[in-house]
Short mmCIF file of C-alpha atoms in Angstrom, two decimals:
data_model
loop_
_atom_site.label_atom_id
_atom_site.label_comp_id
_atom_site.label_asym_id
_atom_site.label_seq_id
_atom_site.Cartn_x
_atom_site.Cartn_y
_atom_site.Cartn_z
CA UNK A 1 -12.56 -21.04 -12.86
CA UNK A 2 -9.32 -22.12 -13.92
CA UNK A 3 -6.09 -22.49 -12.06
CA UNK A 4 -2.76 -24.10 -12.02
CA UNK A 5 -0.43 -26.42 -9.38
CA UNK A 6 3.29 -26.34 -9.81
CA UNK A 7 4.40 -29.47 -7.26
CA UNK A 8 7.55 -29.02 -5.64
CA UNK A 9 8.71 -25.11 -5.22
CA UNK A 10 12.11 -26.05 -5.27
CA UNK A 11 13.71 -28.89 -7.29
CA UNK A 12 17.24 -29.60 -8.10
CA UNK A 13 18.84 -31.62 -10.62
CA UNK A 14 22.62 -32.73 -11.06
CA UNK A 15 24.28 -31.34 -14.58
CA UNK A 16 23.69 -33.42 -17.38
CA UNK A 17 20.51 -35.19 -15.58
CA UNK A 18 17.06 -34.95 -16.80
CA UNK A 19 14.80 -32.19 -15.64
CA UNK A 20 11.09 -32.79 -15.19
CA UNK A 21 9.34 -29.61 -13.40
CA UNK A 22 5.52 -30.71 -12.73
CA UNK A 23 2.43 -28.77 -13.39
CA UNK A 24 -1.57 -29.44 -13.27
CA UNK A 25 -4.15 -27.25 -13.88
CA UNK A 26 -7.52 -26.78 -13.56
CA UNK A 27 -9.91 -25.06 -16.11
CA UNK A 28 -13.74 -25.30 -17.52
CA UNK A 29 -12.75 -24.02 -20.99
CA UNK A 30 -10.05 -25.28 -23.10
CA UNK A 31 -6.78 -23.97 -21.99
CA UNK A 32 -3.86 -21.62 -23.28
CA UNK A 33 -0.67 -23.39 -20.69
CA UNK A 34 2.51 -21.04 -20.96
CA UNK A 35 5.56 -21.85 -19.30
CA UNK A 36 7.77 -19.05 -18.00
CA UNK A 37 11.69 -18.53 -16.86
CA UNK A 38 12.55 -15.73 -14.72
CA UNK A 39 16.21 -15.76 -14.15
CA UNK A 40 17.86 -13.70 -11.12
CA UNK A 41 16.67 -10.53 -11.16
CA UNK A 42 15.38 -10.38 -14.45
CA UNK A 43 11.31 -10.08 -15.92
CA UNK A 44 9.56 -13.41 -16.97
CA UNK A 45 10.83 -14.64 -20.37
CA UNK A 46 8.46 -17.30 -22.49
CA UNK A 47 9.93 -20.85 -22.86
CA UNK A 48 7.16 -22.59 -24.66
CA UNK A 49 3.11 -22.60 -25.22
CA UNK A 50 0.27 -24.52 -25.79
CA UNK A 51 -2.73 -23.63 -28.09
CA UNK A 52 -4.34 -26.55 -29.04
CA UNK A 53 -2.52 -27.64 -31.64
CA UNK A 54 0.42 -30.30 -31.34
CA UNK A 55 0.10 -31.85 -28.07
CA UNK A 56 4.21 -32.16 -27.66
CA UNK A 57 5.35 -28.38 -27.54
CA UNK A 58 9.12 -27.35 -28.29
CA UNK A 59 10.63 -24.19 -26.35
CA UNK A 60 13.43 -22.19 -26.34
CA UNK A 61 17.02 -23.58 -24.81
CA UNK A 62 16.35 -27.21 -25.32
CA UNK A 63 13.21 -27.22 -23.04
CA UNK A 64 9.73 -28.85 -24.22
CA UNK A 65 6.44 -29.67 -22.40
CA UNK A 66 3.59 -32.32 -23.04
CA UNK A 67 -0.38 -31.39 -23.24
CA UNK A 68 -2.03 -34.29 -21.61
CA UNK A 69 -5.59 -33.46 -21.07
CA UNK A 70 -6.38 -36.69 -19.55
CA UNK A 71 -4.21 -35.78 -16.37
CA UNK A 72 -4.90 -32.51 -16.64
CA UNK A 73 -1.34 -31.96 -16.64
CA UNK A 74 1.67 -29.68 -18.66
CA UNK A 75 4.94 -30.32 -17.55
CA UNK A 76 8.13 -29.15 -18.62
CA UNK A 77 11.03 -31.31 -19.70
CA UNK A 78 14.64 -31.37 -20.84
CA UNK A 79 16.46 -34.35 -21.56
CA UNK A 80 19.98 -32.72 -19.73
CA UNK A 81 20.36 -30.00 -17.32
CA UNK A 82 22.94 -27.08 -17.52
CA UNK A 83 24.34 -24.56 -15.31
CA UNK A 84 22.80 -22.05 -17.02
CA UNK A 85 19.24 -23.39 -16.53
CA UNK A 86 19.29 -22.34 -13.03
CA UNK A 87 15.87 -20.32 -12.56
CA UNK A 88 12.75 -20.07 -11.51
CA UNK A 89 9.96 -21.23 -13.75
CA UNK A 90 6.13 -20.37 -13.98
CA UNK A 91 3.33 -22.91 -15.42
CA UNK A 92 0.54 -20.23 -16.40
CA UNK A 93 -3.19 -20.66 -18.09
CA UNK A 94 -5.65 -19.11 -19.82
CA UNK A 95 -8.63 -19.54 -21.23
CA UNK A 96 -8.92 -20.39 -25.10
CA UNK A 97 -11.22 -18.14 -25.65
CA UNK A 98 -11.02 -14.17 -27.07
CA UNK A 99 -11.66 -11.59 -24.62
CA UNK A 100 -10.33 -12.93 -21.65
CA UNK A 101 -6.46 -12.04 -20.61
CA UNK A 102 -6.80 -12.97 -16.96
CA UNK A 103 -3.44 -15.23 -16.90
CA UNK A 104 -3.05 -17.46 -13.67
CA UNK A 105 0.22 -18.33 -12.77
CA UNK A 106 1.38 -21.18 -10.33
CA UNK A 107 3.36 -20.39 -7.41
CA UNK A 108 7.17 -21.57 -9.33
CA UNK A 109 9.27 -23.74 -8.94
CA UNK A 110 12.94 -22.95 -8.88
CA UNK A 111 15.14 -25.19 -10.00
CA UNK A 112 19.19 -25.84 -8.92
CA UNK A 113 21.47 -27.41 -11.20
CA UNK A 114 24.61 -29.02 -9.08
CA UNK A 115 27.74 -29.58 -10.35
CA UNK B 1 13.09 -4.87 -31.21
CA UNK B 2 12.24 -3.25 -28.00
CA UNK B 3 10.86 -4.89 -25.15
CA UNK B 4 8.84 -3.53 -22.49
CA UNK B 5 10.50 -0.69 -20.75
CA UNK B 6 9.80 -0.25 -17.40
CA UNK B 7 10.91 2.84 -14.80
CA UNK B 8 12.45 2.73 -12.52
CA UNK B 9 14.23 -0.45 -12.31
CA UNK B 10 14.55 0.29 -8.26
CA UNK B 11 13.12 2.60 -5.89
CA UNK B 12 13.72 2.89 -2.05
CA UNK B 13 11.03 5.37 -0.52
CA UNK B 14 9.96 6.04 2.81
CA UNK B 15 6.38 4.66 3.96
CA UNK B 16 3.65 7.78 3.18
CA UNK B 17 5.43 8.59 0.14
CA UNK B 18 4.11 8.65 -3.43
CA UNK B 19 5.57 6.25 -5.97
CA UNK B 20 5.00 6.49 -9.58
CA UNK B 21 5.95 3.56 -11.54
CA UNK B 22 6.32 3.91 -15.67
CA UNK B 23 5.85 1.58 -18.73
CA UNK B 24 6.44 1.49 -22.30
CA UNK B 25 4.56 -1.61 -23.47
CA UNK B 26 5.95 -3.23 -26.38
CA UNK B 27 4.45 -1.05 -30.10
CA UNK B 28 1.48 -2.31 -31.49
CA UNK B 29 -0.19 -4.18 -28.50
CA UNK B 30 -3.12 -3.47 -27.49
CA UNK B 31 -3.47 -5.15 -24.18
CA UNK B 32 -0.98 -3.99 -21.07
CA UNK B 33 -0.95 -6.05 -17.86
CA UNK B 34 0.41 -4.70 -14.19
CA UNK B 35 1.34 -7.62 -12.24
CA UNK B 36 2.99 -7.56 -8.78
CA UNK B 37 5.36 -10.38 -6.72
CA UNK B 38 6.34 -11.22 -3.61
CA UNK B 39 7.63 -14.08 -2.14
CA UNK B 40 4.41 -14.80 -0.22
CA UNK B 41 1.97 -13.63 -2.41
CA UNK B 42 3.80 -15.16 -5.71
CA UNK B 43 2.23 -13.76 -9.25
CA UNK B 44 -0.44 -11.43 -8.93
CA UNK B 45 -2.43 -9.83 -11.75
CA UNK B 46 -3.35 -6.24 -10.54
CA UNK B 47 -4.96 -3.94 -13.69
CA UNK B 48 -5.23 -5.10 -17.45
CA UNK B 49 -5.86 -2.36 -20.25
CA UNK B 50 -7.44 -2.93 -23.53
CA UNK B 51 -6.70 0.05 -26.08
CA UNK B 52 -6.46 2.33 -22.91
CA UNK B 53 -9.18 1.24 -21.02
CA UNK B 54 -8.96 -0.76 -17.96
CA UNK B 55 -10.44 -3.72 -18.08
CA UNK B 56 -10.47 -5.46 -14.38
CA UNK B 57 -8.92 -3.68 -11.95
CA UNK B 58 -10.01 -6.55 -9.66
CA UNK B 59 -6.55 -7.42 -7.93
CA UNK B 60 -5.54 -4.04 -7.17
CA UNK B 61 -5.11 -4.21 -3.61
CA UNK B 62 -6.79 -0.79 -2.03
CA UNK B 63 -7.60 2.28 -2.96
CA UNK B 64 -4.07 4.04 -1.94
CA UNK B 65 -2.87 1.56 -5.78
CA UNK B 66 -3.89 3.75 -8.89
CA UNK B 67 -3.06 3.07 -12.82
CA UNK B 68 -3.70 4.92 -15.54
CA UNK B 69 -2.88 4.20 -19.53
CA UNK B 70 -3.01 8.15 -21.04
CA UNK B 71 -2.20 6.55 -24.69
CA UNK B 72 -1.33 3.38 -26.58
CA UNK B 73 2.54 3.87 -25.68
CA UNK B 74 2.54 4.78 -22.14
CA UNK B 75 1.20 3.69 -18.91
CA UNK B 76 1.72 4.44 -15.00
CA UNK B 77 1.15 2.65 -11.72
CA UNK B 78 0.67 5.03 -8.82
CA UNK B 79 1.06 4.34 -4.91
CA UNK B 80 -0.34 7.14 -2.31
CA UNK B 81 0.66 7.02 0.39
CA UNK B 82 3.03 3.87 0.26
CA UNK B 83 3.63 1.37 3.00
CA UNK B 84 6.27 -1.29 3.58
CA UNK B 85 3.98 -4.19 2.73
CA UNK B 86 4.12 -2.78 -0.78
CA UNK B 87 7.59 -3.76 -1.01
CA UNK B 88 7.53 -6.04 -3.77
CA UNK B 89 8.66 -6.40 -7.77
CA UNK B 90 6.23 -5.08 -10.11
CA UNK B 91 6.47 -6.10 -13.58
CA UNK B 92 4.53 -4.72 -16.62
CA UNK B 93 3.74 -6.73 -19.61
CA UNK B 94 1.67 -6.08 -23.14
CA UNK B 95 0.00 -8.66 -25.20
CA UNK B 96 -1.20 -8.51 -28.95
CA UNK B 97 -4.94 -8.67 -29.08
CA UNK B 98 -4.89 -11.78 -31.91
CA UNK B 99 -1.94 -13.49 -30.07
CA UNK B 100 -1.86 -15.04 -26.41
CA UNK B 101 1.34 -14.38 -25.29
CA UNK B 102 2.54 -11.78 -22.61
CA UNK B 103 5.77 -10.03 -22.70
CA UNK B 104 7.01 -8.73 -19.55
CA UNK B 105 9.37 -5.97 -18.85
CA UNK B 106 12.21 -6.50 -16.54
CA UNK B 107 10.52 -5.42 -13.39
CA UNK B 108 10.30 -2.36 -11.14
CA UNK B 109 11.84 -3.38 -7.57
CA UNK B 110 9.89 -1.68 -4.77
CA UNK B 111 11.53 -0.90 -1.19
CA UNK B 112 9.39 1.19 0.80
CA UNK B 113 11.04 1.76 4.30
#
């Protein structure tokens, strides 16, 4: 069974401050982890994945996310925070493995950016 | 290139109505996802197809939720009869069978009244 804790549903961060938005999961198989950013009223938009192959993944809009297996953890970094990073992100997972699409996503964790 | 296209991008409806929600996955995928959210209920994965064929229709809630993939470009999510606790955004998505990403349209908002 496989699933996936985001800690903290809401987070904020002041502009220009480091973002870290935390996220564990849980799976028997080796993992796909996906991180998603729905903006306001928008679908879910890929920011960055992880399939097995460098452990420090690079995503869109500055963002990147570390594979540590040891702490069963993936979470998503960016060294500054902007304005326009206001949104709510999703840590997903999936199992490595072909025929098997069944996704789970955490619960998100939306993030404010003050001024 | 074209994204998902979902229809409508809102719909208010009174409870006991029938709603018929649309999608265009992206061409060439083979797999197409229906997922619903709600503030409660977060994320949920209702129906995947696989070349047309469902898959695991395990999270779809109750019989009154239908969906239906007629071909490789086309695909519809049916509510009869609706009720307000189907109020919620539902978002469809495709995949490419040798990839593991999902691409998700921008979301069909649900108000049922």
């Amino acid at each position: 069974a496989q699933s996936v804790t985001q800690l903290g549903s809401h987070v904020s961060v002041s502009e220009g401050a480091l973002v870290l938005l935390r996220c564990n999961y849980s799976s028997s198989v080796p993992p796909y982890l996906f991180w998603y950013v729905q903006y306001p009223n928008q679908g879910l938009q890929l920011l960055l994945k992880y399939t097995s192959a460098a452990t420090l993944v690079k995503g869109i809009n500055g963002f990147e996310a570390e594979f540590k297996k040891s702490e069963t953890s993936f979470h998503l970094t960016k060294p500054s925070a902007h304005m326009s990073d206001a949104a709510e992100y999703f840590c997903a997972v999936s199992p490595a493995s072909s025929g098997t699409y069944k996704y789970i996503f955490g619960t998100g964790t939306r993030l404010k950016v003050l001024a | 290139d074209a994204g998902v296209i979902q229809s409508p991008r809102h719909e208010v409806t009174e409870m006991g109505q029938e709603v018929t929600l649309r999608c265009k996955p992206i061409s060439g995928h083979d797999y197409l996802f229906w997922y619903r959210q709600t503030m409660m209920r977060g994320l949920e994965l209702l129906i995947y197809f696989n070349n047309n064929v469902p898959i695991d229709d395990s999270g779809m809630p109750e019989d009154r939720f239908s969906a239906k993939m007629p071909n490789a470009s086309f695909s519809t999510l049916k509510i009869q009869p609706s009720e307000p606790r189907d109020s919620a955004v539902y978002f469809c998505a495709s995949s490419f069978s040798s990839g593991n990403t999902i691409y998700f349209g921008e979301g069909s908002w649900l108000t049922v009244v």
